[in-house]
Structures are given as structure tokens and as C-alpha cells.
Short mmCIF file of the C-alpha atoms (twelve columns), coordinates in Angstrom:
data_MODEL
# 
_entry.id   MODEL 
# 
loop_
_atom_site.group_PDB 
_atom_site.id 
_atom_site.type_symbol 
_atom_site.label_atom_id 
_atom_site.label_alt_id 
_atom_site.label_comp_id 
_atom_site.label_asym_id 
_atom_site.label_seq_id 
_atom_site.Cartn_x 
_atom_site.Cartn_y 
_atom_site.Cartn_z 
_atom_site.pdbx_PDB_model_num 
ATOM 1   C CA . UNK A 1   21.991 195.424 165.675 1 
ATOM 2   C CA . UNK A 2   22.302 198.866 165.266 1 
ATOM 3   C CA . UNK A 3   18.226 199.113 168.065 1 
ATOM 4   C CA . UNK A 4   19.906 200.231 171.471 1 
ATOM 5   C CA . UNK A 5   22.616 202.557 172.340 1 
ATOM 6   C CA . UNK A 6   24.764 203.571 175.113 1 
ATOM 7   C CA . UNK A 7   24.362 207.614 175.894 1 
ATOM 8   C CA . UNK A 8   26.425 207.027 179.455 1 
ATOM 9   C CA . UNK A 9   25.186 204.477 181.533 1 
ATOM 10  C CA . UNK A 10  22.224 204.129 179.874 1 
ATOM 11  C CA . UNK A 11  20.699 201.874 176.784 1 
ATOM 12  C CA . UNK A 12  17.707 202.891 174.650 1 
ATOM 13  C CA . UNK A 13  16.336 199.183 173.402 1 
ATOM 14  C CA . UNK A 14  14.631 199.938 170.444 1 
ATOM 15  C CA . UNK A 15  11.169 197.212 170.802 1 
ATOM 16  C CA . UNK A 16  11.927 195.832 167.229 1 
ATOM 17  C CA . UNK A 17  14.964 193.863 168.553 1 
ATOM 18  C CA . UNK A 18  12.334 191.151 170.067 1 
ATOM 19  C CA . UNK A 19  10.119 191.522 167.355 1 
ATOM 20  C CA . UNK A 20  12.800 189.752 165.753 1 
ATOM 21  C CA . UNK A 21  13.728 186.863 167.707 1 
ATOM 22  C CA . UNK A 22  11.671 184.141 165.950 1 
ATOM 23  C CA . UNK A 23  9.399  182.948 168.900 1 
ATOM 24  C CA . UNK A 24  8.343  180.116 167.291 1 
ATOM 25  C CA . UNK A 25  10.996 178.617 167.280 1 
ATOM 26  C CA . UNK A 26  11.989 179.521 171.365 1 
ATOM 27  C CA . UNK A 27  8.562  177.280 172.069 1 
ATOM 28  C CA . UNK A 28  9.628  174.991 169.967 1 
ATOM 29  C CA . UNK A 29  13.150 174.483 172.644 1 
ATOM 30  C CA . UNK A 30  10.816 175.264 175.325 1 
ATOM 31  C CA . UNK A 31  8.891  172.378 174.798 1 
ATOM 32  C CA . UNK A 32  11.537 170.476 173.292 1 
ATOM 33  C CA . UNK A 33  14.260 170.141 176.125 1 
ATOM 34  C CA . UNK A 34  12.807 173.355 178.723 1 
ATOM 35  C CA . UNK A 35  15.706 176.072 177.692 1 
ATOM 36  C CA . UNK A 36  16.241 177.585 174.199 1 
ATOM 37  C CA . UNK A 37  19.895 180.147 173.508 1 
ATOM 38  C CA . UNK A 38  18.901 183.180 171.169 1 
ATOM 39  C CA . UNK A 39  22.913 184.179 170.407 1 
ATOM 40  C CA . UNK A 40  24.592 187.062 170.402 1 
ATOM 41  C CA . UNK A 41  21.176 189.498 171.823 1 
ATOM 42  C CA . UNK A 42  23.637 191.576 173.060 1 
ATOM 43  C CA . UNK A 43  26.576 192.640 172.406 1 
ATOM 44  C CA . UNK A 44  29.622 192.990 172.895 1 
ATOM 45  C CA . UNK A 45  29.736 196.814 174.669 1 
ATOM 46  C CA . UNK A 46  26.365 196.003 176.303 1 
ATOM 47  C CA . UNK A 47  27.805 193.032 177.993 1 
ATOM 48  C CA . UNK A 48  30.677 195.067 179.256 1 
ATOM 49  C CA . UNK A 49  27.963 198.253 180.980 1 
ATOM 50  C CA . UNK A 50  26.180 196.357 182.030 1 
ATOM 51  C CA . UNK A 51  28.357 194.890 184.155 1 
ATOM 52  C CA . UNK A 52  29.377 198.041 185.460 1 
ATOM 53  C CA . UNK A 53  26.372 198.344 187.596 1 
ATOM 54  C CA . UNK A 54  27.891 196.043 189.107 1 
ATOM 55  C CA . UNK A 55  30.467 198.384 191.181 1 
ATOM 56  C CA . UNK A 56  26.870 200.772 192.139 1 
ATOM 57  C CA . UNK A 57  26.113 200.476 195.887 1 
ATOM 58  C CA . UNK A 58  22.925 203.344 194.263 1 
ATOM 59  C CA . UNK A 59  21.420 200.143 191.935 1 
ATOM 60  C CA . UNK A 60  21.781 196.837 194.914 1 
ATOM 61  C CA . UNK A 61  20.234 194.517 197.250 1 
ATOM 62  C CA . UNK A 62  23.407 194.006 199.622 1 
ATOM 63  C CA . UNK A 63  25.490 191.241 198.674 1 
ATOM 64  C CA . UNK A 64  24.479 187.427 199.210 1 
ATOM 65  C CA . UNK A 65  27.895 185.769 199.809 1 
ATOM 66  C CA . UNK A 66  26.615 181.918 198.344 1 
ATOM 67  C CA . UNK A 67  28.907 180.001 200.688 1 
ATOM 68  C CA . UNK A 68  27.577 180.915 203.503 1 
ATOM 69  C CA . UNK A 69  23.812 179.499 201.938 1 
ATOM 70  C CA . UNK A 70  25.928 177.190 201.095 1 
ATOM 71  C CA . UNK A 71  24.207 177.041 197.350 1 
ATOM 72  C CA . UNK A 72  27.908 177.362 195.949 1 
ATOM 73  C CA . UNK A 73  30.705 179.513 195.428 1 
ATOM 74  C CA . UNK A 74  30.119 183.545 194.316 1 
ATOM 75  C CA . UNK A 75  28.042 186.583 195.290 1 
ATOM 76  C CA . UNK A 76  24.717 187.472 193.538 1 
ATOM 77  C CA . UNK A 77  22.903 190.420 194.446 1 
ATOM 78  C CA . UNK A 78  19.380 191.542 193.017 1 
ATOM 79  C CA . UNK A 79  18.347 195.305 191.680 1 
ATOM 80  C CA . UNK A 80  16.195 197.251 193.754 1 
ATOM 81  C CA . UNK A 81  13.527 199.228 192.163 1 
ATOM 82  C CA . UNK A 82  13.363 201.690 190.015 1 
ATOM 83  C CA . UNK A 83  15.383 198.601 187.674 1 
ATOM 84  C CA . UNK A 84  18.101 200.757 186.090 1 
ATOM 85  C CA . UNK A 85  15.644 201.431 182.711 1 
ATOM 86  C CA . UNK A 86  18.096 199.392 180.599 1 
ATOM 87  C CA . UNK A 87  16.392 196.253 181.849 1 
ATOM 88  C CA . UNK A 88  13.550 198.024 182.662 1 
ATOM 89  C CA . UNK A 89  12.455 197.936 179.513 1 
ATOM 90  C CA . UNK A 90  14.158 194.695 179.294 1 
ATOM 91  C CA . UNK A 91  12.396 192.619 181.148 1 
ATOM 92  C CA . UNK A 92  9.189  194.446 180.382 1 
ATOM 93  C CA . UNK A 93  9.456  194.582 176.467 1 
ATOM 94  C CA . UNK A 94  10.359 190.704 176.459 1 
ATOM 95  C CA . UNK A 95  7.437  189.793 178.436 1 
ATOM 96  C CA . UNK A 96  4.556  189.930 176.294 1 
ATOM 97  C CA . UNK A 97  6.219  186.961 173.622 1 
ATOM 98  C CA . UNK A 98  7.155  184.931 176.731 1 
ATOM 99  C CA . UNK A 99  3.614  185.131 178.237 1 
ATOM 100 C CA . UNK A 100 2.610  183.767 175.181 1 
ATOM 101 C CA . UNK A 101 4.844  180.412 174.936 1 
ATOM 102 C CA . UNK A 102 3.618  179.713 179.104 1 
ATOM 103 C CA . UNK A 103 0.211  180.270 177.893 1 
ATOM 104 C CA . UNK A 104 1.007  178.079 174.926 1 
ATOM 105 C CA . UNK A 105 2.783  175.452 177.189 1 
ATOM 106 C CA . UNK A 106 1.521  175.996 180.262 1 
ATOM 107 C CA . UNK A 107 -2.453 176.359 179.487 1 
ATOM 108 C CA . UNK A 108 -5.135 174.107 181.319 1 
ATOM 109 C CA . UNK A 109 -8.962 173.539 180.624 1 
ATOM 110 C CA . UNK A 110 -9.332 175.419 183.816 1 
ATOM 111 C CA . UNK A 111 -7.631 178.955 183.172 1 
ATOM 112 C CA . UNK A 112 -6.202 179.014 178.637 1 
ATOM 113 C CA . UNK A 113 -4.715 181.503 179.548 1 
ATOM 114 C CA . UNK A 114 -3.175 180.994 183.293 1 
ATOM 115 C CA . UNK A 115 -0.947 184.718 181.750 1 
ATOM 116 C CA . UNK A 116 -1.991 188.304 181.988 1 
ATOM 117 C CA . UNK A 117 -1.087 189.800 177.499 1 
ATOM 118 C CA . UNK A 118 1.244  192.809 180.088 1 
ATOM 119 C CA . UNK A 119 3.882  192.866 182.978 1 
ATOM 120 C CA . UNK A 120 2.037  195.098 184.454 1 
ATOM 121 C CA . UNK A 121 -0.423 192.867 184.879 1 
ATOM 122 C CA . UNK A 122 1.558  190.259 186.781 1 
ATOM 123 C CA . UNK A 123 3.381  191.855 189.079 1 
ATOM 124 C CA . UNK A 124 0.004  193.498 191.245 1 
ATOM 125 C CA . UNK A 125 -0.534 189.783 191.827 1 
ATOM 126 C CA . UNK A 126 2.918  189.977 192.741 1 
ATOM 127 C CA . UNK A 127 2.888  192.842 194.752 1 
ATOM 128 C CA . UNK A 128 -0.651 191.525 196.280 1 
ATOM 129 C CA . UNK A 129 0.175  188.931 197.209 1 
ATOM 130 C CA . UNK A 130 3.577  189.804 199.270 1 
ATOM 131 C CA . UNK A 131 6.195  189.421 197.033 1 
ATOM 132 C CA . UNK A 132 7.378  193.308 196.288 1 
ATOM 133 C CA . UNK A 133 11.507 192.113 195.526 1 
ATOM 134 C CA . UNK A 134 12.896 192.919 192.309 1 
ATOM 135 C CA . UNK A 135 13.591 189.772 189.973 1 
ATOM 136 C CA . UNK A 136 17.138 190.751 188.568 1 
ATOM 137 C CA . UNK A 137 19.591 189.671 189.340 1 
ATOM 138 C CA . UNK A 138 23.399 190.244 189.288 1 
ATOM 139 C CA . UNK A 139 25.448 187.675 189.684 1 
ATOM 140 C CA . UNK A 140 29.335 187.570 189.963 1 
ATOM 141 C CA . UNK A 141 31.584 183.862 190.044 1 
ATOM 142 C CA . UNK A 142 35.224 183.611 191.075 1 
ATOM 143 C CA . UNK A 143 37.536 181.445 189.695 1 
ATOM 144 C CA . UNK A 144 37.242 178.577 191.473 1 
ATOM 145 C CA . UNK A 145 32.596 180.149 191.664 1 
ATOM 146 C CA . UNK A 146 30.437 177.615 190.957 1 
ATOM 147 C CA . UNK A 147 25.498 177.580 191.350 1 
ATOM 148 C CA . UNK A 148 24.406 174.303 193.123 1 
ATOM 149 C CA . UNK A 149 21.538 172.423 191.605 1 
ATOM 150 C CA . UNK A 150 18.123 175.198 192.602 1 
ATOM 151 C CA . UNK A 151 15.196 176.798 191.218 1 
ATOM 152 C CA . UNK A 152 14.097 180.236 191.326 1 
ATOM 153 C CA . UNK A 153 10.721 179.737 193.461 1 
ATOM 154 C CA . UNK A 154 10.314 182.065 195.695 1 
ATOM 155 C CA . UNK A 155 6.537  183.010 196.798 1 
ATOM 156 C CA . UNK A 156 3.730  181.536 196.550 1 
ATOM 157 C CA . UNK A 157 3.843  183.019 191.844 1 
ATOM 158 C CA . UNK A 158 5.270  182.617 189.145 1 
ATOM 159 C CA . UNK A 159 6.413  183.171 186.675 1 
ATOM 160 C CA . UNK A 160 7.374  179.385 183.880 1 
ATOM 161 C CA . UNK A 161 10.282 181.138 181.888 1 
ATOM 162 C CA . UNK A 162 13.068 183.153 182.681 1 
ATOM 163 C CA . UNK A 163 16.224 184.110 181.378 1 
ATOM 164 C CA . UNK A 164 19.763 184.681 181.537 1 
ATOM 165 C CA . UNK A 165 22.232 186.802 179.624 1 
ATOM 166 C CA . UNK A 166 25.656 186.269 179.642 1 
ATOM 167 C CA . UNK A 167 27.959 189.227 180.720 1 
ATOM 168 C CA . UNK A 168 31.683 187.723 180.439 1 
ATOM 169 C CA . UNK A 169 33.043 186.547 177.222 1 
ATOM 170 C CA . UNK A 170 33.860 182.531 177.485 1 
ATOM 171 C CA . UNK A 171 36.950 181.159 176.622 1 
ATOM 172 C CA . UNK A 172 38.858 184.850 177.355 1 
ATOM 173 C CA . UNK A 173 37.299 186.507 180.980 1 
ATOM 174 C CA . UNK A 174 36.777 182.828 181.953 1 
ATOM 175 C CA . UNK A 175 37.239 178.839 181.420 1 
ATOM 176 C CA . UNK A 176 34.653 176.292 182.574 1 
ATOM 177 C CA . UNK A 177 31.509 177.716 184.194 1 
ATOM 178 C CA . UNK A 178 28.734 176.145 181.852 1 
ATOM 179 C CA . UNK A 179 24.691 176.944 182.423 1 
ATOM 180 C CA . UNK A 180 23.782 173.496 183.483 1 
ATOM 181 C CA . UNK A 181 19.840 172.814 183.204 1 
ATOM 182 C CA . UNK A 182 18.874 168.671 184.994 1 
ATOM 183 C CA . UNK A 183 15.664 167.233 184.472 1 
ATOM 184 C CA . UNK A 184 13.770 164.830 187.311 1 
ATOM 185 C CA . UNK A 185 10.837 162.928 186.466 1 
ATOM 186 C CA . UNK A 186 9.402  159.747 188.439 1 
ATOM 187 C CA . UNK A 187 10.768 156.769 187.741 1 
ATOM 188 C CA . UNK A 188 13.264 157.752 185.994 1 
ATOM 189 C CA . UNK A 189 17.709 159.035 186.885 1 
ATOM 190 C CA . UNK A 190 17.942 163.120 186.263 1 
ATOM 191 C CA . UNK A 191 18.322 164.215 183.316 1 
ATOM 192 C CA . UNK A 192 21.812 166.722 182.438 1 
ATOM 193 C CA . UNK A 193 22.253 169.322 180.258 1 
ATOM 194 C CA . UNK A 194 25.495 171.497 178.843 1 
ATOM 195 C CA . UNK A 195 23.450 174.369 178.353 1 
ATOM 196 C CA . UNK A 196 27.258 177.111 178.034 1 
ATOM 197 C CA . UNK A 197 26.132 180.179 175.710 1 
ATOM 198 C CA . UNK A 198 28.803 183.351 176.213 1 
ATOM 199 C CA . UNK A 199 28.801 187.378 176.130 1 
ATOM 200 C CA . UNK A 200 25.177 188.846 174.413 1 
ATOM 201 C CA . UNK A 201 23.823 185.079 174.332 1 
ATOM 202 C CA . UNK A 202 20.309 185.044 175.954 1 
ATOM 203 C CA . UNK A 203 19.040 182.074 177.656 1 
ATOM 204 C CA . UNK A 204 15.488 181.325 178.098 1 
ATOM 205 C CA . UNK A 205 15.496 178.542 180.368 1 
ATOM 206 C CA . UNK A 206 12.030 177.800 182.809 1 
ATOM 207 C CA . UNK A 207 11.662 178.486 185.938 1 
ATOM 208 C CA . UNK A 208 11.079 175.743 187.723 1 
ATOM 209 C CA . UNK A 209 8.720  173.167 185.753 1 
ATOM 210 C CA . UNK A 210 9.551  171.888 182.165 1 
ATOM 211 C CA . UNK A 211 5.399  170.333 180.232 1 
ATOM 212 C CA . UNK A 212 6.585  167.375 179.017 1 
ATOM 213 C CA . UNK A 213 3.891  165.714 176.477 1 
ATOM 214 C CA . UNK A 214 3.074  162.372 175.686 1 
ATOM 215 C CA . UNK A 215 0.060  160.329 176.998 1 
ATOM 216 C CA . UNK A 216 -2.192 163.510 178.177 1 
ATOM 217 C CA . UNK A 217 0.586  166.626 179.545 1 
ATOM 218 C CA . UNK A 218 3.292  165.390 182.327 1 
ATOM 219 C CA . UNK A 219 5.237  168.041 184.122 1 
ATOM 220 C CA . UNK A 220 9.113  167.174 185.296 1 
ATOM 221 C CA . UNK A 221 10.979 169.201 188.269 1 
ATOM 222 C CA . UNK A 222 13.272 171.873 186.034 1 
ATOM 223 C CA . UNK A 223 16.864 172.936 187.672 1 
ATOM 224 C CA . UNK A 224 20.032 175.027 186.849 1 
ATOM 225 C CA . UNK A 225 22.639 175.794 187.769 1 
ATOM 226 C CA . UNK A 226 26.468 176.980 186.702 1 
ATOM 227 C CA . UNK A 227 30.124 173.952 186.248 1 
ATOM 228 C CA . UNK A 228 32.540 175.243 187.893 1 
ATOM 229 C CA . UNK A 229 34.690 178.264 186.678 1 
ATOM 230 C CA . UNK A 230 38.724 177.551 186.307 1 
ATOM 231 C CA . UNK A 231 40.501 180.556 185.519 1 
ATOM 232 C CA . UNK A 232 39.272 184.385 184.920 1 
ATOM 233 C CA . UNK A 233 36.123 185.402 186.747 1 
ATOM 234 C CA . UNK A 234 31.612 184.890 185.473 1 
ATOM 235 C CA . UNK A 235 29.290 187.573 185.377 1 
ATOM 236 C CA . UNK A 236 25.964 187.025 184.431 1 
ATOM 237 C CA . UNK A 237 22.476 188.005 184.615 1 
ATOM 238 C CA . UNK A 238 18.415 186.777 185.575 1 
ATOM 239 C CA . UNK A 239 16.019 188.232 185.379 1 
ATOM 240 C CA . UNK A 240 12.305 186.320 186.727 1 
ATOM 241 C CA . UNK A 241 9.761  187.469 185.217 1 
ATOM 242 C CA . UNK A 242 7.942  187.585 188.689 1 
ATOM 243 C CA . UNK A 243 9.028  189.285 191.691 1 
ATOM 244 C CA . UNK A 244 10.184 187.270 195.365 1 
# 
């Protein structure tokens, strides 16, 4: 990958990387199973540079210990504004593509284009609703760490898709720790899937519901979590397109 440059603690991200993604395939995956993996989107060097931010108190709000809130075992830290330049670019450059998918899959006859074309416009609505916390966080799972089933929905406005950037190498830096998703529909057992994901992958997944087509549009509740890390430690970065 040659269109991102590591410069000290900053990374410059070129828009061509997003243009090369097969977004039609991503939309098909979302429609069929609620998630899609863009493999090796980040280089290992980029993942390590992002991970190094964990030790910087300048980027983050205070650490949240997951076990204190019965979320699991591990820690997460929200970034505060202004975001590091690479993450700012990632969020703003990717948004138009996922907004296009969201407008295809979550549109209604009353609201055929529910999501605006730019992230700036959507965040303005979030901030007007009192949602001012940047929806970007880094998560760290030590050995025995895990994350229970959850939805990243805080506030009245949410974007229906989110991304998870995998920053650690499975089988080398950690074992276990698979990314999991669960779908719940009325009057049927929950469906669970092991996503996995390895270093450099970007996982696009439904935030809270997945559109289901058949006898008219139906949607089910969509959750994600992380299985127990059996050895080593795992880092990931969660990027929401709504602020919380």
C-alpha cells in the first residue's frame, strides 16, 4: 500500500484508498449478513502507529475500565476533539461511501435519503441534539479480556453503520479474541457469527439493526462483542459516524 505515509506521529491518508474498495460488495455483504471485511486496508506499520497513541494522554478522555461497568474485561478510551489527523481523514473520507449504502438500505418512502452526503452535516445534527463526544475510541483487551454483547447507541441520533479497525495480529500477538456478531429477530432463535478479522482489516458492521428483506422490509436487532482473549493482548479502534 503506497498511498499512506507515516510522518513521525502523523499519517497522511490519500482518498484513492477508499476509491479502490469494492463498495458494491460491501453493500451486498451488509444486506446479506450485516457486516463486511475490507482486508488489509491498513499496513502493519500504520496499525502500530495507531496503537502507540494508547500511551498518549493528550488524545483521550479518561480510561474506562470495562469490568467496573459489567461490560467485560479490558479498557477503552474515547478520543476527544480534535481527532488525530489520520482518524479525522478516515472518518470524513469514508463517510460518503457508507452514507450511500445506508441510504440504499435504510431509506423509506417517507425519507428516501435519511443521511446527508457529508459527515460535517451529520455531525452538526448530532451536536444540535447534544451529542458532542467524538464517536471514536480505542480498546485494549489483555489476556482473559472480552466484551459482552452490546450496541454503540448513545443519544437520539445514530448512524446505522460503524467500523472496527483491527490493530493486533491474531496468532502472533494474541490468541482467541474473535469479533462476534449476533442478530435477534422476533419468534426465532438468535443467530451468532464469528467474524474474526486480523491486523489491518477494517470491519464494517451494522450499529443496531440490519435491514432484512422478504415480505416487505423487516429489521432485527444487531449486536457485537469480542470473545475472550486466551493469551497476549488485542488492540482495536472503533469508529462511529455519529457522535455520542
